[in-house]
Tab-separated table of C-alpha atoms in Angstrom:
chain	number	residue	atom	x	y	z
A	1	GLU	CA	-8.081	14.603	9.619
A	2	LEU	CA	-5.065	12.476	8.900
A	3	LYS	CA	-3.519	12.939	5.477
A	4	VAL	CA	-0.818	10.734	3.998
A	5	GLU	CA	1.299	11.916	1.118
A	6	GLN	CA	3.692	9.826	-0.890
A	7	ASN	CA	6.240	11.002	-3.357
A	8	PRO	CA	7.029	10.433	-6.029
A	9	LEU	CA	3.800	8.993	-7.406
A	10	PHE	CA	5.597	7.565	-10.420
A	11	LEU	CA	9.146	6.319	-10.458
A	12	SER	CA	11.004	4.860	-13.386
A	13	MET	CA	14.440	3.577	-12.619
A	14	GLN	CA	17.121	1.424	-14.109
A	15	GLU	CA	18.136	-1.914	-12.759
A	16	GLY	CA	20.988	-1.631	-10.314
A	17	LYS	CA	20.154	1.873	-9.167
A	18	ASN	CA	19.090	3.061	-5.722
A	19	TYR	CA	16.133	5.246	-4.871
A	20	THR	CA	13.938	6.315	-1.978
A	21	ILE	CA	10.181	6.696	-1.720
A	22	TYR	CA	8.919	9.151	0.878
A	23	CYS	CA	5.778	9.022	2.975
A	24	ASN	CA	4.717	12.047	5.006
A	25	TYR	CA	1.703	12.142	7.285
A	26	SER	CA	-0.074	14.988	8.982
A	27	THR	CA	-0.953	13.917	12.523
A	28	THR	CA	0.698	11.974	15.286
A	29	SER	CA	0.871	8.242	14.808
A	30	ASP	CA	3.432	5.637	15.710
A	31	ARG	CA	2.175	2.901	13.437
A	32	LEU	CA	3.035	2.863	9.779
A	33	TYR	CA	2.790	0.114	7.189
A	34	TRP	CA	4.163	-0.460	3.729
A	35	TYR	CA	2.303	-2.579	1.197
A	36	ARG	CA	3.035	-3.744	-2.306
A	37	GLN	CA	0.426	-4.214	-5.023
A	38	ASP	CA	1.034	-5.918	-8.362
A	39	PRO	CA	-1.349	-5.101	-11.238
A	40	GLY	CA	-4.712	-6.738	-10.735
A	41	LYS	CA	-3.634	-8.188	-7.421
A	42	SER	CA	-4.254	-7.530	-3.780
A	43	LEU	CA	-2.070	-5.783	-1.239
A	44	GLU	CA	0.882	-7.629	0.188
A	45	SER	CA	2.234	-6.518	3.539
A	46	LEU	CA	5.911	-5.564	3.379
A	47	PHE	CA	6.800	-3.794	6.614
A	48	VAL	CA	5.206	-2.945	9.937
A	49	LEU	CA	6.856	-0.010	11.711
A	50	LEU	CA	5.645	0.494	15.253
A	51	SER	CA	7.956	2.995	16.915
A	52	ASN	CA	10.132	6.001	16.311
A	53	GLY	CA	13.420	5.004	14.755
A	54	ALA	CA	12.138	1.618	13.612
A	55	VAL	CA	14.037	0.188	10.678
A	56	LYS	CA	13.111	-2.986	8.836
A	57	GLN	CA	14.875	-4.620	5.904
A	58	GLU	CA	13.852	-7.359	3.537
A	59	GLY	CA	16.046	-8.104	0.565
A	60	ARG	CA	16.574	-4.946	-1.468
A	61	LEU	CA	13.979	-2.953	0.462
A	62	MET	CA	14.502	-1.069	3.693
A	63	ALA	CA	11.884	0.952	5.534
A	64	SER	CA	12.314	3.426	8.350
A	65	LEU	CA	10.081	5.570	10.523
A	66	ASP	CA	10.679	8.987	12.105
A	67	THR	CA	7.578	9.785	14.116
A	68	LYS	CA	8.832	13.214	15.143
A	69	ALA	CA	9.217	14.258	11.515
A	70	ARG	CA	6.091	12.258	10.594
A	71	LEU	CA	8.091	10.669	7.828
A	72	SER	CA	8.750	7.170	6.614
A	73	THR	CA	11.065	6.154	3.815
A	74	LEU	CA	11.229	3.060	1.658
A	75	HIS	CA	14.706	2.671	0.236
A	76	ILE	CA	15.365	0.503	-2.772
A	77	THR	CA	18.876	-0.821	-3.241
A	78	ALA	CA	20.169	-2.108	-6.570
A	79	ALA	CA	16.709	-2.367	-8.098
A	80	VAL	CA	15.687	-5.396	-10.123
A	81	HIS	CA	12.764	-5.819	-12.507
A	82	ASP	CA	10.843	-7.960	-10.011
A	83	LEU	CA	10.433	-4.932	-7.769
A	84	SER	CA	8.183	-3.260	-10.353
A	85	ALA	CA	4.853	-2.703	-8.558
A	86	THR	CA	2.875	-0.025	-6.758
A	87	TYR	CA	3.970	0.670	-3.198
A	88	PHE	CA	1.639	2.124	-0.614
A	89	CYS	CA	2.315	3.493	2.800
A	90	ALA	CA	-0.511	3.505	5.321
A	91	VAL	CA	-0.824	5.128	8.704
A	92	ASP	CA	-2.935	3.959	11.605
A	93	SER	CA	-5.360	6.789	12.253
A	94	THR	CA	-6.969	5.581	15.437
A	95	ARG	CA	-5.989	3.807	18.600
A	96	GLN	CA	-9.437	3.819	20.111
A	97	GLY	CA	-9.880	0.493	21.801
A	98	GLY	CA	-7.520	-1.081	19.361
A	99	SER	CA	-9.708	-0.283	16.399
A	100	GLU	CA	-7.735	-0.403	13.204
A	101	LYS	CA	-8.328	2.121	10.495
A	102	LEU	CA	-5.593	2.805	8.007
A	103	VAL	CA	-5.243	5.886	5.854
A	104	PHE	CA	-3.338	5.107	2.688
A	105	GLY	CA	-1.134	7.250	0.514
A	106	LYS	CA	-1.870	7.472	-3.214
A	107	GLY	CA	0.819	4.923	-3.962
A	108	THR	CA	4.091	5.052	-5.859
A	109	LYS	CA	4.119	3.181	-9.137
A	110	LEU	CA	7.614	1.845	-9.572
A	111	THR	CA	8.891	0.625	-12.917
A	112	VAL	CA	12.350	-0.920	-13.059
A	113	ASN	CA	13.798	-1.006	-16.552
A	114	PRO	CA	16.539	-3.348	-17.718
B	1	LYS	CA	-2.815	-21.223	6.689
B	2	ALA	CA	-5.509	-20.049	4.316
B	3	GLY	CA	-5.602	-16.358	3.578
B	4	VAL	CA	-8.492	-13.951	3.366
B	5	THR	CA	-11.093	-15.169	0.900
B	6	GLN	CA	-13.422	-12.868	-0.943
B	7	THR	CA	-16.348	-13.766	-3.166
B	8	PRO	CA	-17.301	-13.106	-5.822
B	9	ARG	CA	-14.075	-11.997	-7.472
B	10	TYR	CA	-15.768	-10.200	-10.338
B	11	LEU	CA	-19.273	-8.961	-10.861
B	12	ILE	CA	-21.175	-6.654	-13.160
B	13	LYS	CA	-24.291	-4.818	-12.062
B	14	THR	CA	-26.453	-2.049	-13.449
B	15	ARG	CA	-27.331	1.241	-11.827
B	16	GLY	CA	-29.994	0.956	-9.160
B	17	GLN	CA	-29.251	-2.659	-8.319
B	18	GLN	CA	-27.735	-3.800	-5.082
B	19	VAL	CA	-24.780	-6.061	-4.397
B	20	THR	CA	-23.517	-8.172	-1.532
B	21	LEU	CA	-19.855	-9.063	-1.162
B	22	SER	CA	-18.529	-11.712	1.175
B	23	CYS	CA	-15.287	-12.053	3.097
B	24	SER	CA	-13.882	-14.919	5.128
B	25	PRO	CA	-10.983	-13.819	7.323
B	26	ILE	CA	-7.888	-15.765	8.213
B	27	SER	CA	-8.758	-18.412	10.769
B	28	GLY	CA	-8.555	-16.926	14.257
B	29	HIS	CA	-8.756	-13.333	13.092
B	30	ARG	CA	-11.699	-11.500	14.578
B	31	SER	CA	-11.289	-8.063	13.013
B	32	VAL	CA	-12.456	-7.509	9.447
B	33	SER	CA	-12.062	-4.250	7.557
B	34	TRP	CA	-13.312	-3.181	4.150
B	35	TYR	CA	-11.631	-0.768	1.737
B	36	GLN	CA	-12.648	0.629	-1.611
B	37	GLN	CA	-9.964	1.140	-4.246
B	38	THR	CA	-10.515	3.340	-7.289
B	39	PRO	CA	-8.027	4.981	-9.669
B	40	GLY	CA	-9.219	8.441	-8.683
B	41	GLN	CA	-9.645	8.200	-4.927
B	42	GLY	CA	-7.166	5.463	-4.140
B	43	LEU	CA	-7.738	3.256	-1.128
B	44	GLN	CA	-10.473	4.435	1.183
B	45	PHE	CA	-11.634	2.906	4.441
B	46	LEU	CA	-15.238	1.754	4.507
B	47	PHE	CA	-15.721	0.090	7.891
B	48	GLU	CA	-14.265	-2.275	10.453
B	49	TYR	CA	-15.961	-5.017	12.425
B	50	PHE	CA	-14.844	-6.866	15.495
B	51	SER	CA	-16.889	-9.502	17.279
B	52	GLU	CA	-19.953	-8.669	15.213
B	53	THR	CA	-19.760	-4.965	16.155
B	54	GLN	CA	-18.915	-2.110	13.843
B	55	ARG	CA	-16.045	-0.308	15.533
B	56	ASN	CA	-15.280	2.276	12.899
B	57	LYS	CA	-16.855	3.705	9.778
B	58	GLY	CA	-15.467	5.720	6.919
B	59	ASN	CA	-17.037	8.623	5.070
B	60	PHE	CA	-19.345	6.752	2.767
B	61	PRO	CA	-23.078	7.210	2.280
B	62	GLY	CA	-25.582	5.003	4.030
B	63	ARG	CA	-25.972	2.940	0.863
B	64	PHE	CA	-22.844	1.152	2.022
B	65	SER	CA	-23.427	-1.200	4.897
B	66	GLY	CA	-21.867	-4.255	6.387
B	67	ARG	CA	-22.125	-6.869	9.038
B	68	GLN	CA	-20.092	-9.553	10.695
B	69	PHE	CA	-21.250	-12.968	11.751
B	70	SER	CA	-20.359	-14.981	14.830
B	71	ASN	CA	-17.774	-16.952	12.848
B	72	SER	CA	-16.062	-13.621	11.919
B	73	ARG	CA	-17.118	-13.839	8.294
B	74	SER	CA	-18.272	-10.495	6.988
B	75	GLU	CA	-20.478	-9.152	4.247
B	76	MET	CA	-20.823	-5.715	2.803
B	77	ASN	CA	-23.799	-4.471	0.873
B	78	VAL	CA	-24.162	-1.587	-1.515
B	79	SER	CA	-27.696	-0.581	-2.417
B	80	THR	CA	-28.931	1.580	-5.271
B	81	LEU	CA	-25.687	1.238	-7.164
B	82	GLU	CA	-24.207	4.234	-8.933
B	83	LEU	CA	-21.610	4.320	-11.694
B	84	GLY	CA	-19.110	5.732	-9.221
B	85	ASP	CA	-19.350	2.594	-7.101
B	86	SER	CA	-17.315	0.714	-9.685
B	87	ALA	CA	-14.207	-0.249	-7.784
B	88	LEU	CA	-12.112	-2.988	-6.295
B	89	TYR	CA	-13.461	-3.806	-2.849
B	90	LEU	CA	-10.827	-5.212	-0.556
B	91	CYS	CA	-11.409	-7.030	2.666
B	92	ALA	CA	-8.685	-7.342	5.269
B	93	SER	CA	-8.423	-9.208	8.522
B	94	SER	CA	-6.199	-8.837	11.522
B	95	GLY	CA	-5.537	-10.875	14.617
B	96	ARG	CA	-6.101	-9.219	17.931
B	97	GLY	CA	-3.358	-11.188	19.537
B	98	GLN	CA	-0.649	-9.808	17.294
B	99	ASN	CA	-1.264	-6.235	18.437
B	100	THR	CA	0.533	-4.753	15.452
B	101	GLY	CA	-2.489	-3.637	13.494
B	102	GLU	CA	-1.083	-5.351	10.425
B	103	LEU	CA	-3.814	-6.059	7.908
B	104	PHE	CA	-3.901	-9.063	5.627
B	105	PHE	CA	-5.841	-8.416	2.460
B	106	GLY	CA	-7.903	-10.673	0.253
B	107	GLU	CA	-7.758	-10.666	-3.530
B	108	GLY	CA	-10.710	-8.315	-3.727
B	109	SER	CA	-14.064	-8.192	-5.457
B	110	ARG	CA	-14.036	-6.130	-8.625
B	111	LEU	CA	-17.398	-4.482	-9.135
B	112	THR	CA	-18.394	-2.879	-12.416
B	113	VAL	CA	-21.572	-0.811	-12.493
B	114	LEU	CA	-23.053	-0.176	-15.943
Protein backbone atom coordinates (compact mmCIF):
# COMPACT_ATOMS: atom_id res chain seq x y z
CA GLU A 1 0.00 0.00 0.00
CA LEU A 2 1.32 3.37 -1.01
CA LYS A 3 2.16 5.72 1.84
CA VAL A 4 3.03 9.38 1.45
CA GLU A 5 4.82 11.26 4.18
CA GLN A 6 5.38 14.97 4.33
CA ASN A 7 7.61 16.86 6.65
CA PRO A 8 7.45 19.08 8.42
CA LEU A 9 3.73 19.09 9.18
CA PHE A 10 3.92 22.59 10.60
CA LEU A 11 6.27 25.29 9.45
CA SER A 12 6.51 28.81 10.78
CA MET A 13 8.91 31.04 8.97
CA GLN A 14 9.79 34.67 8.62
CA GLU A 15 9.24 36.68 5.51
CA GLY A 16 12.27 36.67 3.28
CA LYS A 17 13.56 33.30 4.41
CA ASN A 18 13.96 30.10 2.40
CA TYR A 19 12.74 26.65 3.33
CA THR A 20 12.02 23.24 1.86
CA ILE A 21 9.10 20.88 2.37
CA TYR A 22 9.80 17.20 1.79
CA CYS A 23 7.51 14.52 0.43
CA ASN A 24 8.55 10.87 0.60
CA TYR A 25 6.52 8.00 -0.80
CA SER A 26 6.80 4.28 -0.35
CA THR A 27 6.24 2.62 -3.73
CA THR A 28 7.21 3.28 -7.30
CA SER A 29 5.39 6.10 -9.02
CA ASP A 30 6.42 8.67 -11.56
CA ARG A 31 3.53 11.04 -11.06
CA LEU A 32 3.49 13.49 -8.20
CA TYR A 33 1.38 16.57 -7.59
CA TRP A 34 1.55 19.53 -5.26
CA TYR A 35 -1.59 21.32 -4.12
CA ARG A 36 -2.27 24.36 -2.00
CA GLN A 37 -5.25 24.76 0.31
CA ASP A 38 -6.26 28.00 2.01
CA PRO A 39 -8.44 27.76 5.14
CA GLY A 40 -11.99 26.82 4.28
CA LYS A 41 -11.14 26.55 0.61
CA SER A 42 -10.59 23.84 -1.92
CA LEU A 43 -7.37 22.46 -3.32
CA GLU A 44 -5.52 24.45 -5.92
CA SER A 45 -3.15 22.62 -8.23
CA LEU A 46 0.39 24.01 -8.06
CA PHE A 47 2.68 21.56 -9.84
CA VAL A 48 2.44 18.38 -11.87
CA LEU A 49 5.66 16.35 -11.91
CA LEU A 50 5.61 13.47 -14.36
CA SER A 51 9.14 12.14 -14.64
CA ASN A 52 12.36 11.61 -12.76
CA GLY A 53 14.31 14.83 -12.49
CA ALA A 54 11.30 17.01 -13.27
CA VAL A 55 11.59 20.53 -11.93
CA LYS A 56 8.84 23.13 -12.07
CA GLN A 57 8.91 26.71 -10.82
CA GLU A 58 6.20 29.26 -10.28
CA GLY A 59 7.07 32.50 -8.56
CA ARG A 60 8.69 31.79 -5.21
CA LEU A 61 7.90 28.07 -5.32
CA MET A 62 9.93 25.36 -6.98
CA ALA A 63 9.12 21.67 -7.00
CA SER A 64 11.29 18.74 -7.98
CA LEU A 65 10.93 14.99 -8.26
CA ASP A 66 13.46 12.19 -7.73
CA THR A 67 11.66 8.96 -8.50
CA LYS A 68 14.65 6.80 -7.60
CA ALA A 69 14.76 8.26 -4.10
CA ARG A 70 10.94 8.44 -4.04
CA LEU A 71 11.27 12.03 -2.93
CA SER A 72 9.82 15.34 -3.99
CA THR A 73 10.69 18.73 -2.58
CA LEU A 74 8.84 22.02 -2.56
CA HIS A 75 11.28 24.86 -2.09
CA ILE A 76 10.14 28.25 -0.93
CA THR A 77 12.34 31.22 -1.76
CA ALA A 78 12.10 34.54 0.06
CA ALA A 79 8.75 33.72 1.64
CA VAL A 80 5.97 36.28 1.75
CA HIS A 81 2.81 36.31 3.86
CA ASP A 82 0.63 35.38 0.88
CA LEU A 83 2.26 31.95 0.79
CA SER A 84 0.68 31.06 4.15
CA ALA A 85 -1.48 27.98 3.45
CA THR A 86 -1.44 24.21 3.74
CA TYR A 87 0.55 22.41 1.06
CA PHE A 88 -0.15 18.84 0.08
CA CYS A 89 1.79 16.45 -2.04
CA ALA A 90 -0.07 13.61 -3.71
CA VAL A 91 1.17 10.55 -5.53
CA ASP A 92 -0.61 8.66 -8.27
CA SER A 93 -1.10 5.17 -6.89
CA THR A 94 -2.41 3.41 -9.95
CA ARG A 95 -1.84 3.39 -13.66
CA GLN A 96 -4.43 0.77 -14.42
CA GLY A 97 -6.13 1.83 -17.60
CA GLY A 98 -5.42 5.41 -16.81
CA SER A 99 -7.46 5.33 -13.64
CA GLU A 100 -6.51 8.17 -11.36
CA LYS A 101 -6.29 7.65 -7.65
CA LEU A 102 -4.15 9.96 -5.61
CA VAL A 103 -2.75 9.27 -2.17
CA PHE A 104 -2.18 12.49 -0.28
CA GLY A 105 0.31 13.39 2.40
CA LYS A 106 -0.95 14.87 5.67
CA GLY A 107 -0.12 18.36 4.49
CA THR A 108 2.32 21.01 5.67
CA LYS A 109 0.74 24.02 7.31
CA LEU A 110 2.92 26.97 6.44
CA THR A 111 2.70 30.25 8.32
CA VAL A 112 4.81 33.15 7.10
CA ASN A 113 5.28 35.85 9.72
CA PRO A 114 6.17 39.46 8.99
CA LYS B 1 -14.13 28.00 -18.33
CA ALA B 2 -16.29 27.09 -15.37
CA GLY B 3 -14.67 25.00 -12.69
CA VAL B 4 -15.93 22.01 -10.78
CA THR B 5 -19.23 22.78 -9.08
CA GLN B 6 -20.41 21.04 -5.97
CA THR B 7 -23.77 21.29 -4.26
CA PRO B 8 -24.78 21.79 -1.59
CA ARG B 9 -21.84 23.63 -0.06
CA TYR B 10 -22.94 23.10 3.52
CA LEU B 11 -25.38 20.73 5.12
CA ILE B 12 -26.28 19.45 8.55
CA LYS B 13 -27.76 16.01 9.10
CA THR B 14 -28.47 13.80 12.08
CA ARG B 15 -27.23 10.29 12.71
CA GLY B 16 -29.08 7.65 10.73
CA GLN B 17 -30.09 9.98 7.92
CA GLN B 18 -28.74 9.78 4.43
CA VAL B 19 -27.25 12.45 2.20
CA THR B 20 -26.66 12.97 -1.49
CA LEU B 21 -23.96 15.27 -2.79
CA SER B 22 -23.70 16.46 -6.36
CA CYS B 23 -20.75 17.35 -8.57
CA SER B 24 -20.60 18.88 -12.02
CA PRO B 25 -17.16 18.49 -13.60
CA ILE B 26 -15.35 20.92 -15.84
CA SER B 27 -16.90 20.84 -19.29
CA GLY B 28 -15.27 18.09 -21.34
CA HIS B 29 -13.88 16.23 -18.35
CA ARG B 30 -15.13 12.68 -18.14
CA SER B 31 -13.38 11.47 -15.00
CA VAL B 32 -14.81 12.41 -11.61
CA SER B 33 -13.22 11.48 -8.30
CA TRP B 34 -14.43 11.95 -4.74
CA TYR B 35 -12.29 12.54 -1.65
CA GLN B 36 -13.12 12.88 2.01
CA GLN B 37 -11.14 15.37 4.08
CA THR B 38 -11.12 15.26 7.88
CA PRO B 39 -8.68 16.76 10.40
CA GLY B 40 -7.75 13.32 11.69
CA GLN B 41 -7.47 11.24 8.54
CA GLY B 42 -6.60 13.92 6.03
CA LEU B 43 -7.58 13.46 2.41
CA GLN B 44 -8.82 10.00 1.55
CA PHE B 45 -9.90 8.65 -1.81
CA LEU B 46 -13.50 7.49 -2.02
CA PHE B 47 -14.06 6.52 -5.65
CA GLU B 48 -13.50 7.46 -9.27
CA TYR B 49 -15.90 7.33 -12.18
CA PHE B 50 -15.27 7.48 -15.88
CA SER B 51 -17.95 7.19 -18.53
CA GLU B 52 -20.53 6.15 -15.96
CA THR B 53 -18.32 3.30 -14.69
CA GLN B 54 -16.64 3.10 -11.31
CA ARG B 55 -12.98 2.50 -12.08
CA ASN B 56 -11.57 2.61 -8.59
CA LYS B 57 -12.81 2.52 -5.02
CA GLY B 58 -11.21 3.46 -1.75
CA ASN B 59 -11.45 1.71 1.60
CA PHE B 60 -14.80 2.98 2.76
CA PRO B 61 -17.81 0.98 3.92
CA GLY B 62 -20.67 0.19 1.60
CA ARG B 63 -22.67 3.05 3.09
CA PHE B 64 -20.70 5.25 0.72
CA SER B 65 -21.79 4.95 -2.87
CA GLY B 66 -21.71 6.98 -6.01
CA ARG B 67 -22.70 7.15 -9.60
CA GLN B 68 -22.00 9.09 -12.74
CA PHE B 69 -24.47 10.17 -15.35
CA SER B 70 -24.11 10.31 -19.11
CA ASN B 71 -23.33 14.04 -18.95
CA SER B 72 -20.40 13.23 -16.56
CA ARG B 73 -22.14 14.77 -13.57
CA SER B 74 -21.69 12.66 -10.48
CA GLU B 75 -23.43 12.10 -7.18
CA MET B 76 -22.29 10.42 -4.03
CA ASN B 77 -24.56 9.08 -1.36
CA VAL B 78 -23.90 8.27 2.26
CA SER B 79 -26.55 6.24 4.04
CA THR B 80 -27.08 5.70 7.75
CA LEU B 81 -24.91 8.64 8.67
CA GLU B 82 -22.52 8.39 11.59
CA LEU B 83 -20.85 11.18 13.54
CA GLY B 84 -17.54 10.23 11.96
CA ASP B 85 -18.88 11.03 8.51
CA SER B 86 -18.64 14.73 9.30
CA ALA B 87 -16.12 15.97 6.78
CA LEU B 88 -15.43 18.07 3.75
CA TYR B 89 -16.28 16.06 0.65
CA LEU B 90 -14.31 17.13 -2.37
CA CYS B 91 -15.06 16.29 -5.94
CA ALA B 92 -12.40 16.52 -8.61
CA SER B 93 -12.45 16.14 -12.35
CA SER B 94 -9.79 15.45 -14.91
CA GLY B 95 -9.63 15.47 -18.67
CA ARG B 96 -8.60 12.30 -20.38
CA GLY B 97 -6.96 14.17 -23.16
CA GLN B 98 -4.44 15.89 -20.93
CA ASN B 99 -2.93 12.59 -19.78
CA THR B 100 -1.28 14.16 -16.76
CA GLY B 101 -3.66 12.89 -14.12
CA GLU B 102 -3.96 16.41 -12.76
CA LEU B 103 -7.12 16.80 -10.72
CA PHE B 104 -9.16 19.97 -10.52
CA PHE B 105 -11.11 20.23 -7.30
CA GLY B 106 -14.42 21.83 -6.48
CA GLU B 107 -15.06 23.94 -3.40
CA GLY B 108 -16.41 20.95 -1.52
CA SER B 109 -19.52 20.04 0.42
CA ARG B 110 -19.10 20.40 4.16
CA LEU B 111 -21.20 17.82 5.96
CA THR B 112 -21.90 18.01 9.67
CA VAL B 113 -23.55 15.02 11.32
CA LEU B 114 -25.18 15.68 14.70
